[in-house]
Coordinates of C-alpha atoms and ligand atoms in Angstrom, one line a residue:
E274 CA 22.3 -2.8 -38.6
K275 CA 20.2 -0.1 -37.2
A276 CA 18.1 0.3 -40.6
G277 CA 18.6 3.8 -40.2
Y278 CA 17.6 4.6 -36.7
K279 CA 19.8 6.2 -34.3
H280 CA 19.5 3.3 -31.8
F281 CA 19.2 0.0 -31.6
M282 CA 16.0 0.1 -29.2
L283 CA 14.4 3.1 -31.0
K284 CA 14.3 0.1 -34.3
E285 CA 13.0 -2.5 -31.8
I286 CA 10.4 -0.2 -30.3
N287 CA 9.6 0.3 -34.5
E288 CA 9.4 -3.7 -34.8
Q289 CA 6.6 -4.3 -32.4
P290 CA 4.0 -4.5 -35.0
R291 CA 5.9 -7.1 -36.9
A292 CA 6.8 -8.6 -33.3
V293 CA 3.1 -9.3 -32.2
R294 CA 2.3 -10.1 -36.0
D295 CA 5.0 -13.3 -35.8
T296 CA 4.5 -14.5 -32.4
T297 CA 0.4 -15.0 -33.5
L298 CA 1.0 -15.8 -37.1
G299 CA -0.1 -19.9 -37.5
R300 CA -2.0 -19.8 -33.4
V301 CA -4.6 -18.8 -34.8
S302 CA -7.9 -19.6 -36.6
L303 CA -9.5 -16.4 -37.7
D304 CA -12.8 -18.7 -38.8
S305 CA -12.9 -20.8 -35.5
G306 CA -11.3 -18.6 -32.9
Q307 CA -9.0 -21.6 -32.1
V308 CA -5.9 -21.4 -30.8
F309 CA -3.3 -23.9 -31.6
L310 CA 0.2 -24.7 -29.4
P311 CA 0.9 -27.7 -30.3
D312 CA 4.6 -27.2 -29.1
L313 CA 2.9 -27.2 -25.6
K314 CA 2.8 -31.0 -25.4
L315 CA 0.3 -31.2 -22.6
S316 CA -2.8 -32.8 -22.9
Q317 CA -6.1 -31.4 -22.5
Q318 CA -6.4 -33.4 -19.4
D319 CA -3.2 -31.9 -18.3
F320 CA -5.1 -28.3 -18.6
Q321 CA -8.4 -29.4 -16.9
N322 CA -6.5 -31.1 -13.7
A323 CA -4.8 -28.4 -13.4
T324 CA -5.9 -26.0 -10.2
S325 CA -2.9 -23.2 -10.4
M326 CA -0.2 -22.2 -12.0
T327 CA 3.6 -20.4 -10.8
I328 CA 4.7 -18.1 -12.9
A329 CA 8.5 -17.0 -12.2
A330 CA 10.7 -14.3 -14.7
C331 CA 12.8 -11.5 -14.0
G332 CA 12.9 -7.8 -14.7
T333 CA 10.6 -7.1 -17.8
S334 CA 9.6 -10.6 -18.0
W335 CA 8.1 -10.8 -14.6
H336 CA 6.2 -7.6 -15.7
A337 CA 4.6 -10.0 -18.3
G338 CA 3.9 -12.3 -16.2
L339 CA 2.2 -10.2 -13.7
A340 CA -0.2 -8.7 -17.1
G341 CA -0.5 -12.5 -17.8
K342 CA -1.9 -13.3 -14.8
F343 CA -4.9 -11.3 -15.4
M344 CA -4.9 -13.3 -18.7
I345 CA -4.5 -16.3 -17.4
E346 CA -7.3 -16.2 -14.6
R347 CA -9.9 -14.2 -16.9
L348 CA -9.9 -16.4 -19.7
A349 CA -9.0 -20.0 -17.8
R350 CA -10.0 -19.4 -14.4
L351 CA -6.9 -20.8 -13.1
P352 CA -5.7 -19.0 -10.3
V353 CA -1.7 -17.8 -11.0
D354 CA 1.2 -16.9 -8.5
V355 CA 3.9 -14.6 -10.0
D356 CA 6.8 -14.6 -8.5
Y357 CA 10.4 -13.3 -9.3
A358 CA 12.3 -16.2 -9.9
S359 CA 15.3 -14.3 -8.0
E360 CA 13.4 -15.0 -4.9
Y361 CA 11.7 -18.2 -5.7
R362 CA 14.1 -21.0 -4.8
Y363 CA 15.1 -19.4 -1.7
R364 CA 11.8 -20.0 0.2
D365 CA 11.0 -23.7 -0.2
P366 CA 8.2 -22.9 -2.2
I367 CA 5.1 -25.1 -3.2
P368 CA 4.4 -24.5 -6.9
G369 CA 1.1 -25.0 -8.8
S370 CA 0.0 -28.0 -11.2
L371 CA 2.1 -26.0 -14.0
G372 CA 5.4 -24.1 -14.0
L373 CA 5.5 -21.4 -16.7
L374 CA 9.2 -19.5 -17.1
I375 CA 9.3 -16.4 -19.3
T376 CA 12.4 -14.8 -20.9
Q377 CA 13.5 -13.3 -23.9
S378 CA 17.0 -14.8 -23.6
G379 CA 16.5 -18.0 -22.1
E380 CA 19.7 -17.8 -20.2
T381 CA 18.9 -15.6 -17.0
A382 CA 20.3 -17.5 -13.7
D383 CA 17.8 -16.8 -11.5
T384 CA 14.6 -17.9 -14.0
I385 CA 16.9 -21.5 -14.7
A386 CA 17.0 -21.7 -11.2
A387 CA 13.7 -20.8 -11.1
Q388 CA 12.5 -23.9 -13.1
A389 CA 15.0 -26.3 -11.8
E390 CA 13.3 -26.1 -8.5
M391 CA 10.4 -26.5 -10.2
I392 CA 10.8 -29.9 -11.6
S393 CA 13.0 -31.0 -9.0
K394 CA 9.3 -30.6 -7.1
G395 CA 7.4 -32.8 -10.2
T396 CA 5.9 -29.6 -12.1
P397 CA 6.1 -29.6 -15.9
T398 CA 7.3 -26.3 -17.0
L399 CA 6.3 -24.0 -19.7
A400 CA 8.3 -21.7 -21.1
I401 CA 7.9 -18.3 -23.6
C402 CA 11.3 -17.7 -24.6
N403 CA 12.7 -15.7 -27.6
V404 CA 15.7 -17.8 -27.9
V405 CA 15.3 -21.3 -29.8
G406 CA 17.6 -23.7 -28.2
S407 CA 18.4 -21.4 -25.1
A408 CA 18.9 -22.9 -21.7
I409 CA 15.7 -23.1 -20.8
T410 CA 13.1 -24.1 -23.6
R411 CA 15.4 -27.1 -23.2
K412 CA 14.5 -28.0 -20.0
A413 CA 11.0 -26.9 -20.9
Q414 CA 8.3 -29.5 -21.3
G415 CA 6.3 -27.3 -23.3
V416 CA 7.6 -24.0 -25.7
I417 CA 5.8 -20.8 -27.2
T418 CA 8.0 -19.0 -29.0
T419 CA 8.1 -15.1 -29.2
N420 CA 9.4 -15.0 -33.0
A421 CA 10.2 -10.9 -31.8
G422 CA 13.8 -11.6 -33.5
P423 CA 16.8 -10.7 -31.9
E424 CA 17.3 -8.1 -29.2
I425 CA 20.3 -6.0 -29.2
G426 CA 19.5 -3.1 -26.5
V427 CA 19.4 -3.6 -23.2
A428 CA 15.9 -2.3 -22.4
S429 CA 13.9 -5.0 -23.5
T430 CA 10.9 -3.7 -25.5
K431 CA 9.6 -5.6 -28.5
A432 CA 10.3 -8.8 -27.1
F433 CA 7.6 -7.5 -23.9
T434 CA 5.1 -6.6 -26.4
A435 CA 5.7 -10.5 -27.9
Q436 CA 5.6 -12.0 -24.3
L437 CA 2.2 -10.2 -24.0
T438 CA 0.9 -11.4 -27.1
A439 CA 2.3 -14.9 -26.3
L440 CA 0.5 -14.9 -22.7
F441 CA -2.8 -13.7 -24.3
T442 CA -2.6 -16.6 -27.2
L443 CA -1.5 -18.9 -24.0
A444 CA -4.5 -18.0 -21.3
L445 CA -6.9 -18.3 -24.5
Y446 CA -5.8 -22.0 -25.5
M447 CA -6.0 -22.6 -21.5
G448 CA -9.6 -21.2 -21.6
Q449 CA -10.3 -23.5 -24.6
Q450 CA -9.1 -26.3 -23.2
R451 CA -10.5 -26.2 -19.6
G452 CA -14.1 -25.2 -21.3
H453 CA -14.3 -21.8 -20.0
V454 CA -14.7 -19.5 -23.5
S455 CA -17.2 -19.8 -26.0
S456 CA -16.4 -20.5 -29.6
E457 CA -18.4 -17.0 -30.3
Q458 CA -16.2 -15.3 -27.4
S459 CA -12.8 -17.1 -28.8
K460 CA -13.5 -15.6 -32.4
H461 CA -13.9 -12.2 -31.1
Y462 CA -11.0 -12.3 -29.1
V463 CA -8.4 -13.7 -32.2
D464 CA -10.4 -11.0 -34.0
E465 CA -9.5 -8.5 -31.9
L466 CA -5.8 -9.9 -31.6
A467 CA -5.1 -10.3 -35.2
K468 CA -6.0 -5.8 -35.1
I469 CA -3.4 -5.2 -32.7
P470 CA -0.3 -5.1 -35.3
L471 CA -1.9 -2.5 -37.5
K472 CA -3.1 -0.6 -34.0
L473 CA 0.6 -0.9 -33.4
E474 CA 1.4 0.9 -36.4
D475 CA -1.2 3.8 -35.7
V476 CA 0.4 4.2 -32.1
L477 CA 3.9 4.5 -33.9
R478 CA 2.8 7.1 -35.9
S479 CA 0.7 9.1 -34.0
V480 CA 2.7 9.3 -30.2
D481 CA 6.0 9.6 -31.3
D482 CA 6.2 13.7 -32.2
Q483 CA 4.3 14.1 -28.7
C484 CA 6.4 11.9 -26.4
A485 CA 9.5 13.8 -28.1
N486 CA 8.1 16.8 -27.0
L487 CA 6.9 15.7 -23.6
A488 CA 10.2 14.9 -23.1
K489 CA 11.7 17.8 -23.8
T490 CA 9.2 19.2 -20.3
F491 CA 10.4 16.7 -18.5
S492 CA 13.6 15.2 -18.8
T493 CA 15.1 17.4 -16.1
A494 CA 12.7 16.0 -13.2
N495 CA 14.3 14.0 -10.6
D496 CA 11.4 11.6 -9.8
F497 CA 8.6 10.1 -12.2
L498 CA 5.8 8.0 -11.0
F499 CA 3.6 5.5 -13.0
L500 CA 0.2 4.5 -12.1
G501 CA -2.1 2.0 -13.5
R502 CA -4.7 -0.6 -12.0
G503 CA -5.8 -3.9 -12.4
I504 CA -3.9 -5.1 -15.7
H505 CA -2.4 -1.8 -16.1
Y506 CA -0.6 -2.0 -13.3
P507 CA 2.6 -4.0 -14.3
I508 CA 2.7 -1.9 -17.2
A509 CA 2.9 1.2 -14.6
L510 CA 5.9 -1.1 -13.1
E511 CA 7.3 -1.4 -16.8
G512 CA 7.0 1.9 -17.8
A513 CA 9.5 3.3 -15.1
L514 CA 11.4 0.3 -15.2
K515 CA 12.0 1.6 -18.8
L516 CA 12.7 5.1 -17.6
K517 CA 15.4 4.3 -14.8
E518 CA 17.6 2.0 -16.9
I519 CA 18.0 4.5 -19.5
S520 CA 17.6 7.6 -18.3
Y521 CA 19.2 7.1 -14.5
I522 CA 15.6 9.3 -13.3
H523 CA 14.3 7.7 -10.1
A524 CA 10.9 6.2 -10.7
E525 CA 8.5 4.1 -9.4
G526 CA 5.6 2.2 -10.3
Y527 CA 2.4 1.8 -8.1
P528 CA -1.0 0.6 -8.2
A529 CA -3.3 3.9 -8.8
G530 CA -5.5 2.5 -5.8
E531 CA -2.2 2.5 -3.2
M532 CA -1.3 5.9 -3.6
K533 CA -3.8 7.3 -0.7
H534 CA -1.9 4.7 1.3
G535 CA 1.4 6.2 1.5
P536 CA 2.8 8.1 -1.7
N537 CA 0.5 10.7 -1.9
A538 CA 2.8 12.2 0.6
L539 CA 5.4 12.5 -2.2
I540 CA 3.5 14.7 -4.5
D541 CA 4.1 18.3 -4.9
E542 CA 4.4 20.6 -8.4
T543 CA 8.2 19.2 -9.3
L544 CA 6.6 15.2 -9.9
P545 CA 6.0 14.3 -13.2
V546 CA 3.0 11.2 -12.8
V547 CA 2.1 9.2 -15.9
C548 CA -1.4 7.6 -15.2
I549 CA -2.8 4.7 -17.5
A550 CA -6.0 5.7 -18.0
T551 CA -7.4 3.3 -20.5
K552 CA -10.8 2.0 -21.2
D553 CA -12.7 -0.8 -23.1
P554 CA -16.1 0.8 -22.9
A555 CA -17.8 -2.9 -23.8
D556 CA -15.9 -4.3 -20.4
P557 CA -17.9 -2.9 -17.0
T558 CA -14.9 -3.7 -15.0
S559 CA -13.0 -1.9 -17.4
V560 CA -15.3 1.1 -16.8
L561 CA -15.2 0.9 -13.4
K562 CA -11.5 0.9 -13.1
Y563 CA -11.3 3.7 -15.2
E564 CA -13.3 5.5 -13.0
K565 CA -11.6 5.3 -10.1
T566 CA -8.4 6.0 -11.6
L567 CA -10.1 9.2 -12.6
S568 CA -10.7 9.7 -8.9
N569 CA -6.9 8.9 -8.3
I570 CA -5.7 11.6 -11.2
Q571 CA -7.8 14.5 -9.5
E572 CA -6.3 13.3 -6.1
V573 CA -2.9 14.2 -7.7
T574 CA -3.9 17.2 -9.7
A575 CA -5.0 18.8 -6.1
R576 CA -1.7 18.0 -5.1
S577 CA -0.4 20.0 -7.8
G578 CA 1.3 16.7 -9.2
R579 CA 1.5 16.9 -12.9
V580 CA -0.2 14.3 -14.5
I581 CA 0.5 12.8 -18.3
A582 CA -2.4 10.2 -19.0
I583 CA -2.7 7.1 -21.3
A584 CA -6.1 7.3 -22.7
T585 CA -8.7 6.0 -25.3
E586 CA -9.2 7.5 -28.6
G587 CA -12.3 9.2 -28.0
D588 CA -11.6 10.1 -24.7
E589 CA -11.4 14.2 -24.8
E590 CA -13.1 14.7 -21.5
I591 CA -9.9 13.4 -19.6
G592 CA -7.9 16.8 -20.9
N593 CA -9.8 18.8 -18.9
L594 CA -7.9 16.7 -15.7
V595 CA -4.4 16.7 -16.6
E596 CA -1.4 18.3 -17.8
A597 CA -0.8 16.0 -21.1
V598 CA -3.3 13.1 -22.9
I599 CA -1.5 10.5 -25.0
H600 CA -4.3 9.1 -27.0
I601 CA -4.2 5.3 -28.4
P602 CA -7.0 3.3 -30.3
A603 CA -9.3 1.2 -28.4
A604 CA -9.1 -2.7 -27.5
P605 CA -10.7 -5.1 -25.4
E606 CA -9.2 -4.9 -21.3
L607 CA -6.3 -7.6 -21.6
L608 CA -4.9 -6.4 -25.1
L609 CA -4.5 -2.7 -23.9
P610 CA -1.3 -3.8 -22.4
I611 CA 0.2 -4.3 -25.5
L612 CA -0.8 -1.0 -27.6
E613 CA 0.0 1.1 -23.9
V614 CA 3.4 0.0 -23.4
V615 CA 4.6 2.0 -26.2
P616 CA 4.1 5.5 -25.3
L617 CA 5.9 5.1 -22.0
Q618 CA 8.8 3.2 -24.2
L619 CA 9.4 6.1 -26.2
L620 CA 9.0 8.8 -23.5
A621 CA 11.3 6.7 -21.3
Y622 CA 13.6 7.0 -24.9
H623 CA 13.1 10.3 -26.1
I624 CA 14.0 11.6 -22.3
A625 CA 17.2 9.4 -22.0
V626 CA 18.4 11.0 -25.6
R627 CA 17.9 14.2 -24.3
R628 CA 19.8 13.4 -21.1
G629 CA 22.6 12.2 -23.2
C630 CA 22.5 8.6 -22.2
D631 CA 23.7 5.3 -23.6
V632 CA 20.5 3.8 -24.6
D633 CA 21.2 1.0 -25.8
Q634 CA 23.8 0.1 -23.9
P635 CA 23.1 1.7 -20.2
R636 CA 25.8 1.6 -17.2
N637 CA 25.7 -1.2 -14.8
L638 CA 23.8 -3.8 -17.1
A639 CA 24.1 -6.3 -19.3
K640 CA 21.6 -7.8 -21.7
S641 CA 21.4 -11.1 -20.2
V642 CA 22.1 -11.4 -16.9
T643 CA 23.6 -14.9 -16.5
V644 CA 25.1 -14.8 -12.5
E645 CA 22.6 -15.0 -9.6
Ligands
LIG1318 O1 16.1 -12.7 -20.5 P1 15.0 -12.6 -19.6 O2 14.0 -12.2 -20.1 O3 15.3 -13.7 -18.6 O4 15.7 -10.9 -19.1 C1 15.2 -10.8 -17.8 C2 15.6 -9.2 -17.1 O5 17.1 -9.1 -17.1 C3 15.3 -8.0 -18.0 O6 14.1 -7.9 -18.9 C4 15.8 -6.9 -17.9 O7 15.1 -6.3 -16.9 C5 15.5 -5.9 -19.3 N1 16.8 -5.4 -19.2 C6 14.6 -5.0 -18.6 O8 14.7 -3.8 -19.9

């Protein structure tokens, strides 16, 4: 049932091209750039009248929500708040016009409670979920199913990239409903989305050996830092969570620009720092962020930190600044997260295997957390 793979996690990492393809299939038209999400059951008026959105989720799904905020704000021009589901209902929250729950299982107790809170305050809820018929999908007004297929490994991988895909289609759909994306832009985005599965296959082929080699060098580290800016910051958080949960190495994700406000004090020659330094050359804000990230990298190396950079194909100069570079294919800024998380998953995986950890069943964790 592991299809020849040593662990479910590795099998599921390798299933990501298919998971992303199946989450896109039938929902976008390459000809017109239009997105179809009939199961949302909200009218164009509902989307046009909305003034804000609240996302609630836990763990990896919360990281997807943080990335989704960038997508929805950029494409649909709707302000988005992202909450930990476990915090949400304990402060008499003020929900936005629309609620969105993101959950692989659809059975996470905290996320169920956040949804109940939204519904009790009259907010329609949407769900991005991998399990049809689960508790959260039954209560939601509208659903986008992530067609990742069953995820067995406790560490979420393919469900995450499928969530990012679903969020991108939702953001584009809302942008179309609210009149913020032209049909030309839509066609471009749909076209780029359709290329992601092949690019994922590329990444899987090209980075696995490199991640296994880096694991040899870094598997004995006591701490790891993961840095990113903008939409890449949630991916830094996700990289840190993957490493923590399966290798038991302490790891933190941080917004790269915040380092000088405290965490720089942690850096020494023993600290591996994974920096997400990708860019979309066609997007000026992405390039600006990239340049700032380069100066953050220099701040780390000046303090003898050991930097592993995730960079875009063709960026060779970055190699002069850091100890190792993992290249991923170019893509629009909002789609890069789907590609850049893969080397982070593989790095965590190979480090955990080297440390002899139980990758699929880490200590103290359950696949779905059905108690609050
Ligand atoms: O099923 P859900 O997406 O609601 O689960 C949320 C978290 O429990 C889950 O993402 C958890 O953080 C994973 N083990 C992370 O790999």
